Amino acid sequence: MLITFTPTRLVTGGDGKLEIGLQQYDSHDRAEGKEHKALSGYTEHTAYRIERHAVCRTLPVRLTQAQLDQWREFAASCAFGEFFTFDALGTEAVPDNPQTVQLKFKSFKEKRLPGQLFEFGFTTIQVIA
């Protein structure tokens, strides 16, 4: 997996690129809109857009403090809807299908495992139509 973002908060001097393996990548499309039911029983649907949600979880990885700071910088820089490039199956040398996505609000999770291992989980949102 390759993430390319513009560092805007907590600048560590990183280049805005993160590369790591994924252990989970579940994607599904979801229609965003609202439903209104009138007193007569008639139901009206208003569609705003179709979004593709991808739930991601990284492989456990041993990180230095500088690398951990880059992950935290990514979370802070993209926490409020900033766009970034996400390539789930590609690398920097061999890109697969990079997409411009957003980080779902409050979805980024950092998990510390025994032995100085870290695992990250987050959800990306891509507007389809």
Coordinates of N, CA and C in Angstrom, one line a residue:
M1 N 0.8 -1.2 0.0 CA 0.0 0.0 0.0 C 0.9 1.2 0.0
L2 N 0.5 2.2 -0.8 CA 1.2 3.5 -0.8 C 0.3 4.6 -0.6
I3 N 0.6 5.5 0.4 CA -0.1 6.7 0.7 C 0.8 7.9 0.4
T4 N 0.3 8.8 -0.4 CA 1.0 10.1 -0.7 C 0.1 11.2 -0.3
F5 N 0.6 12.1 0.6 CA -0.2 13.2 1.2 C 0.6 14.4 1.3
T6 N 0.0 15.5 1.5 CA 0.7 16.8 1.7 C 0.8 17.1 3.2
P7 N 2.0 17.0 3.8 CA 2.1 17.2 5.2 C 1.7 18.7 5.6
T8 N 0.7 18.9 6.4 CA 0.3 20.2 6.8 C 0.3 20.5 8.3
R9 N 0.3 19.4 9.1 CA 0.4 19.6 10.5 C 1.5 18.7 11.1
L10 N 2.0 19.1 12.2 CA 3.1 18.4 12.9 C 4.2 18.0 12.0
V11 N 4.8 19.0 11.3 CA 5.8 18.7 10.3 C 7.0 18.1 10.9
T12 N 7.3 16.9 10.3 CA 8.5 16.1 10.8 C 9.6 16.2 9.8
G13 N 9.4 16.8 8.7 CA 10.4 16.8 7.7 C 10.3 15.6 6.7
G14 N 9.2 14.9 6.9 CA 9.0 13.7 6.0 C 8.6 14.2 4.6
D15 N 8.6 13.2 3.7 CA 8.3 13.5 2.3 C 6.8 13.3 1.9
G16 N 6.0 12.9 2.9 CA 4.6 12.8 2.7 C 4.2 11.5 1.9
K17 N 5.1 10.4 2.1 CA 4.8 9.1 1.5 C 5.0 8.0 2.6
L18 N 4.0 7.2 2.6 CA 4.0 6.0 3.5 C 3.8 4.8 2.7
E19 N 4.6 3.8 3.0 CA 4.5 2.5 2.2 C 4.5 1.4 3.2
I20 N 3.5 0.5 3.2 CA 3.4 -0.6 4.2 C 2.4 -1.6 3.6
G21 N 2.5 -2.8 4.1 CA 1.6 -3.9 3.6 C 0.2 -3.8 4.3
L22 N -0.8 -4.3 3.6 CA -2.1 -4.4 4.2 C -2.5 -5.8 4.6
Q23 N -3.1 -5.9 5.7 CA -3.7 -7.3 6.1 C -5.2 -7.3 5.9
Q24 N -5.8 -6.1 5.8 CA -7.3 -6.1 5.5 C -7.5 -4.9 4.6
Y25 N -8.4 -5.2 3.6 CA -8.8 -4.2 2.6 C -10.2 -4.6 2.2
D26 N -11.2 -4.0 2.8 CA -12.6 -4.3 2.4 C -13.2 -3.1 1.9
S27 N -13.8 -3.2 0.7 CA -14.3 -2.1 0.0 C -15.8 -2.3 -0.3
H28 N -16.6 -1.3 -0.2 CA -18.1 -1.4 -0.5 C -18.6 0.0 -0.9
D29 N -19.6 0.0 -1.8 CA -20.2 1.3 -2.2 C -21.4 1.5 -1.4
R30 N -21.6 2.8 -1.2 CA -22.8 3.2 -0.3 C -23.4 4.5 -0.9
A31 N -24.7 4.5 -1.0 CA -25.4 5.7 -1.5 C -25.6 6.6 -0.3
E32 N -25.3 7.9 -0.5 CA -25.5 8.9 0.5 C -26.7 9.7 0.1
G33 N -27.6 9.9 1.0 CA -28.8 10.7 0.7 C -29.8 10.7 1.9
K34 N -31.0 10.9 1.7 CA -32.0 10.9 2.8 C -33.3 10.3 2.2
E35 N -34.1 9.9 3.2 CA -35.4 9.3 2.9 C -36.5 10.1 3.6
H36 N -37.5 10.5 2.9 CA -38.6 11.2 3.5 C -39.9 10.5 3.3
K37 N -40.7 10.3 4.4 CA -41.9 9.6 4.2 C -43.1 10.5 4.6
A38 N -43.9 10.8 3.6 CA -45.0 11.7 3.8 C -46.2 11.1 4.6
L39 N -47.1 11.9 5.1 CA -48.2 11.4 5.9 C -49.1 10.4 5.0
S40 N -49.1 10.6 3.7 CA -49.9 9.8 2.8 C -49.3 8.4 2.6
G41 N -48.0 8.2 3.1 CA -47.4 6.9 3.0 C -46.4 6.9 1.8
Y42 N -46.4 7.9 1.0 CA -45.5 8.0 -0.1 C -44.0 8.2 0.4
T43 N -43.1 7.5 -0.1 CA -41.7 7.6 0.4 C -40.9 8.3 -0.8
E44 N -40.1 9.3 -0.4 CA -39.3 10.0 -1.4 C -37.9 9.8 -1.0
H45 N -37.0 9.5 -2.0 CA -35.6 9.3 -1.8 C -34.8 10.4 -2.5
T46 N -33.9 11.0 -1.8 CA -33.0 12.0 -2.4 C -31.6 11.5 -2.3
A47 N -31.0 11.3 -3.4 CA -29.6 10.8 -3.5 C -28.6 12.0 -3.7
Y48 N -27.6 12.0 -2.8 CA -26.6 13.1 -3.0 C -25.4 12.6 -3.8
R49 N -24.9 11.4 -3.5 CA -23.7 10.9 -4.1 C -23.6 9.4 -3.8
I50 N -22.7 8.7 -4.5 CA -22.3 7.4 -4.2 C -20.9 7.4 -3.7
E51 N -20.6 6.8 -2.6 CA -19.3 6.8 -2.1 C -18.8 5.4 -2.0
R52 N -17.5 5.2 -2.2 CA -16.8 3.9 -2.0 C -16.0 4.0 -0.7
H53 N -16.4 3.2 0.3 CA -15.7 3.1 1.5 C -14.8 1.9 1.5
A54 N -13.5 2.1 2.0 CA -12.6 1.0 2.1 C -12.0 1.0 3.5
V55 N -12.2 -0.1 4.2 CA -11.7 -0.3 5.5 C -10.4 -1.0 5.4
C56 N -9.3 -0.3 5.9 CA -8.0 -0.8 5.8 C -7.3 -1.0 7.2
R57 N -6.5 -2.1 7.2 CA -5.7 -2.3 8.4 C -4.3 -2.8 7.9
T58 N -3.3 -2.2 8.5 CA -1.9 -2.5 8.1 C -1.4 -3.8 8.8
L59 N -0.4 -4.3 8.2 CA 0.3 -5.4 8.9 C 1.1 -4.8 10.1
P60 N 1.2 -5.6 11.1 CA 2.1 -5.1 12.3 C 3.5 -4.9 11.8
V61 N 4.0 -3.7 12.2 CA 5.4 -3.4 11.7 C 6.1 -2.7 12.8
R62 N 7.4 -2.9 12.9 CA 8.3 -2.3 13.8 C 8.7 -0.9 13.3
L63 N 8.5 0.2 14.0 CA 8.8 1.5 13.5 C 9.8 2.2 14.4
T64 N 10.6 3.1 13.8 CA 11.4 4.0 14.6 C 10.5 5.2 15.0
Q65 N 11.0 6.0 15.9 CA 10.2 7.1 16.4 C 9.9 8.1 15.2
A66 N 10.8 8.3 14.3 CA 10.6 9.1 13.2 C 9.6 8.6 12.2
Q67 N 9.5 7.3 12.0 CA 8.5 6.7 11.2 C 7.1 6.8 11.8
L68 N 7.1 6.6 13.1 CA 5.8 6.7 13.9 C 5.3 8.1 13.8
D69 N 6.2 9.1 13.9 CA 5.8 10.5 13.8 C 5.3 10.8 12.4
Q70 N 5.8 10.1 11.3 CA 5.2 10.3 10.0 C 3.8 9.8 9.9
W71 N 3.5 8.6 10.5 CA 2.1 8.1 10.5 C 1.2 9.1 11.3
R72 N 1.7 9.6 12.4 CA 0.9 10.5 13.1 C 0.7 11.8 12.4
E73 N 1.7 12.2 11.6 CA 1.6 13.4 10.8 C 0.5 13.2 9.7
F74 N 0.5 12.0 9.1 CA -0.5 11.6 8.1 C -1.9 11.8 8.7
A75 N -2.1 11.2 9.9 CA -3.4 11.2 10.6 C -3.8 12.7 10.8
A76 N -2.9 13.5 11.3 CA -3.3 14.9 11.6 C -3.5 15.7 10.3
S77 N -2.7 15.4 9.3 CA -2.8 16.2 8.1 C -4.1 15.9 7.2
C78 N -4.6 14.7 7.4 CA -5.8 14.3 6.6 C -7.0 14.1 7.4
A79 N -7.0 14.5 8.7 CA -8.1 14.2 9.6 C -9.4 15.0 9.3
F80 N -9.3 16.1 8.6 CA -10.5 16.9 8.4 C -10.9 17.0 7.0
G81 N -10.8 15.9 6.2 CA -11.3 15.8 4.9 C -10.3 16.2 3.8
E82 N -9.0 16.4 4.1 CA -8.0 16.7 3.1 C -7.8 15.5 2.2
F83 N -7.7 15.8 0.9 CA -7.5 14.7 -0.1 C -6.1 14.2 0.0
F84 N -5.9 12.9 -0.3 CA -4.6 12.3 -0.5 C -4.7 11.1 -1.5
T85 N -3.6 10.6 -2.0 CA -3.6 9.6 -2.9 C -3.3 8.3 -2.2
F86 N -4.2 7.3 -2.6 CA -4.1 6.0 -1.9 C -4.0 4.9 -3.0
D87 N -3.0 4.0 -2.9 CA -2.9 2.9 -3.8 C -2.8 1.6 -2.9
A88 N -3.9 0.9 -2.8 CA -4.0 -0.2 -1.9 C -3.1 -1.4 -2.3
L89 N -2.9 -1.6 -3.5 CA -2.1 -2.8 -3.9 C -0.8 -2.5 -4.6
G90 N -0.5 -1.2 -4.7 CA 0.7 -0.8 -5.4 C 1.8 -0.3 -4.5
T91 N 3.0 -0.1 -5.1 CA 4.1 0.5 -4.3 C 4.5 1.8 -5.1
E92 N 5.5 2.4 -4.6 CA 6.0 3.6 -5.3 C 6.7 3.2 -6.6
A93 N 7.4 2.1 -6.6 CA 8.1 1.6 -7.8 C 7.1 1.1 -8.8
V94 N 6.1 0.4 -8.3 CA 5.1 -0.3 -9.2 C 3.7 0.1 -8.8
P95 N 3.2 1.2 -9.3 CA 1.8 1.6 -8.9 C 0.8 0.7 -9.5
D96 N -0.3 0.5 -8.8 CA -1.4 -0.4 -9.3 C -2.6 0.4 -9.8
N97 N -3.2 1.1 -8.8 CA -4.4 1.9 -9.2 C -4.6 3.0 -8.1
P98 N -3.8 4.1 -8.2 CA -3.9 5.1 -7.2 C -5.2 5.9 -7.4
Q99 N -5.8 6.2 -6.2 CA -7.1 6.9 -6.2 C -6.9 8.1 -5.3
T100 N -7.7 9.1 -5.6 CA -7.7 10.3 -4.7 C -8.9 10.1 -3.8
V101 N -8.6 10.1 -2.5 CA -9.6 9.7 -1.4 C -9.5 10.7 -0.3
Q102 N -10.4 10.5 0.7 CA -10.4 11.3 1.9 C -10.4 10.3 3.1
L103 N -9.9 10.7 4.2 CA -9.9 9.9 5.4 C -11.2 10.1 6.1
K104 N -11.9 9.0 6.4 CA -13.2 9.2 7.1 C -12.9 9.8 8.5
F105 N -13.8 10.8 8.9 CA -13.6 11.5 10.1 C -13.6 10.6 11.3
K106 N -12.6 10.7 12.1 CA -12.3 9.9 13.4 C -12.2 8.4 13.1
S107 N -11.7 8.0 11.9 CA -11.5 6.6 11.6 C -10.1 6.1 11.9
F108 N -9.1 7.0 12.0 CA -7.7 6.5 12.1 C -7.5 6.0 13.5
K109 N -7.0 4.8 13.6 CA -6.7 4.1 14.8 C -5.2 3.7 14.8
E110 N -4.5 3.9 15.9 CA -3.1 3.5 16.1 C -3.1 2.4 17.2
K111 N -2.6 1.2 16.9 CA -2.6 0.2 17.9 C -1.2 -0.2 18.2
R112 N -0.8 -0.2 19.4 CA 0.5 -0.7 19.8 C 0.5 -2.1 20.3
L113 N 1.3 -3.0 19.7 CA 1.4 -4.4 20.0 C 2.6 -4.7 20.8
P114 N 2.7 -5.8 21.5 CA 4.0 -6.1 22.2 C 5.1 -6.2 21.2
G115 N 6.3 -5.9 21.7 CA 7.5 -5.9 20.9 C 7.7 -4.7 20.0
Q116 N 7.2 -3.6 20.4 CA 7.4 -2.3 19.7 C 6.8 -2.4 18.3
L117 N 5.8 -3.2 18.1 CA 5.1 -3.3 16.8 C 3.9 -2.4 16.8
F118 N 3.6 -1.8 15.7 CA 2.4 -0.9 15.5 C 1.6 -1.4 14.4
E119 N 0.3 -1.2 14.5 CA -0.7 -1.5 13.5 C -1.7 -0.3 13.4
F120 N -2.0 0.0 12.2 CA -2.9 1.2 11.9 C -4.1 0.8 11.2
G121 N -5.2 1.3 11.5 CA -6.5 1.1 10.9 C -7.2 2.4 10.5
F122 N -7.8 2.4 9.4 CA -8.5 3.7 8.9 C -9.5 3.3 7.8
T123 N -10.4 4.2 7.5 CA -11.3 4.1 6.4 C -11.1 5.2 5.5
T124 N -11.1 4.9 4.2 CA -11.0 5.9 3.1 C -12.3 6.0 2.5
I125 N -12.6 7.2 2.0 CA -13.9 7.5 1.2 C -13.5 8.1 -0.1
Q126 N -14.1 7.5 -1.2 CA -13.9 8.0 -2.5 C -15.3 8.3 -3.1
V127 N -15.5 9.6 -3.6 CA -16.8 9.9 -4.2 C -16.8 9.4 -5.6
I128 N -17.7 8.5 -5.9 CA -17.8 7.8 -7.2 C -18.7 8.7 -8.2
A129 N -19.9 9.0 -7.7 CA -20.8 9.8 -8.6 C -21.7 10.7 -7.8

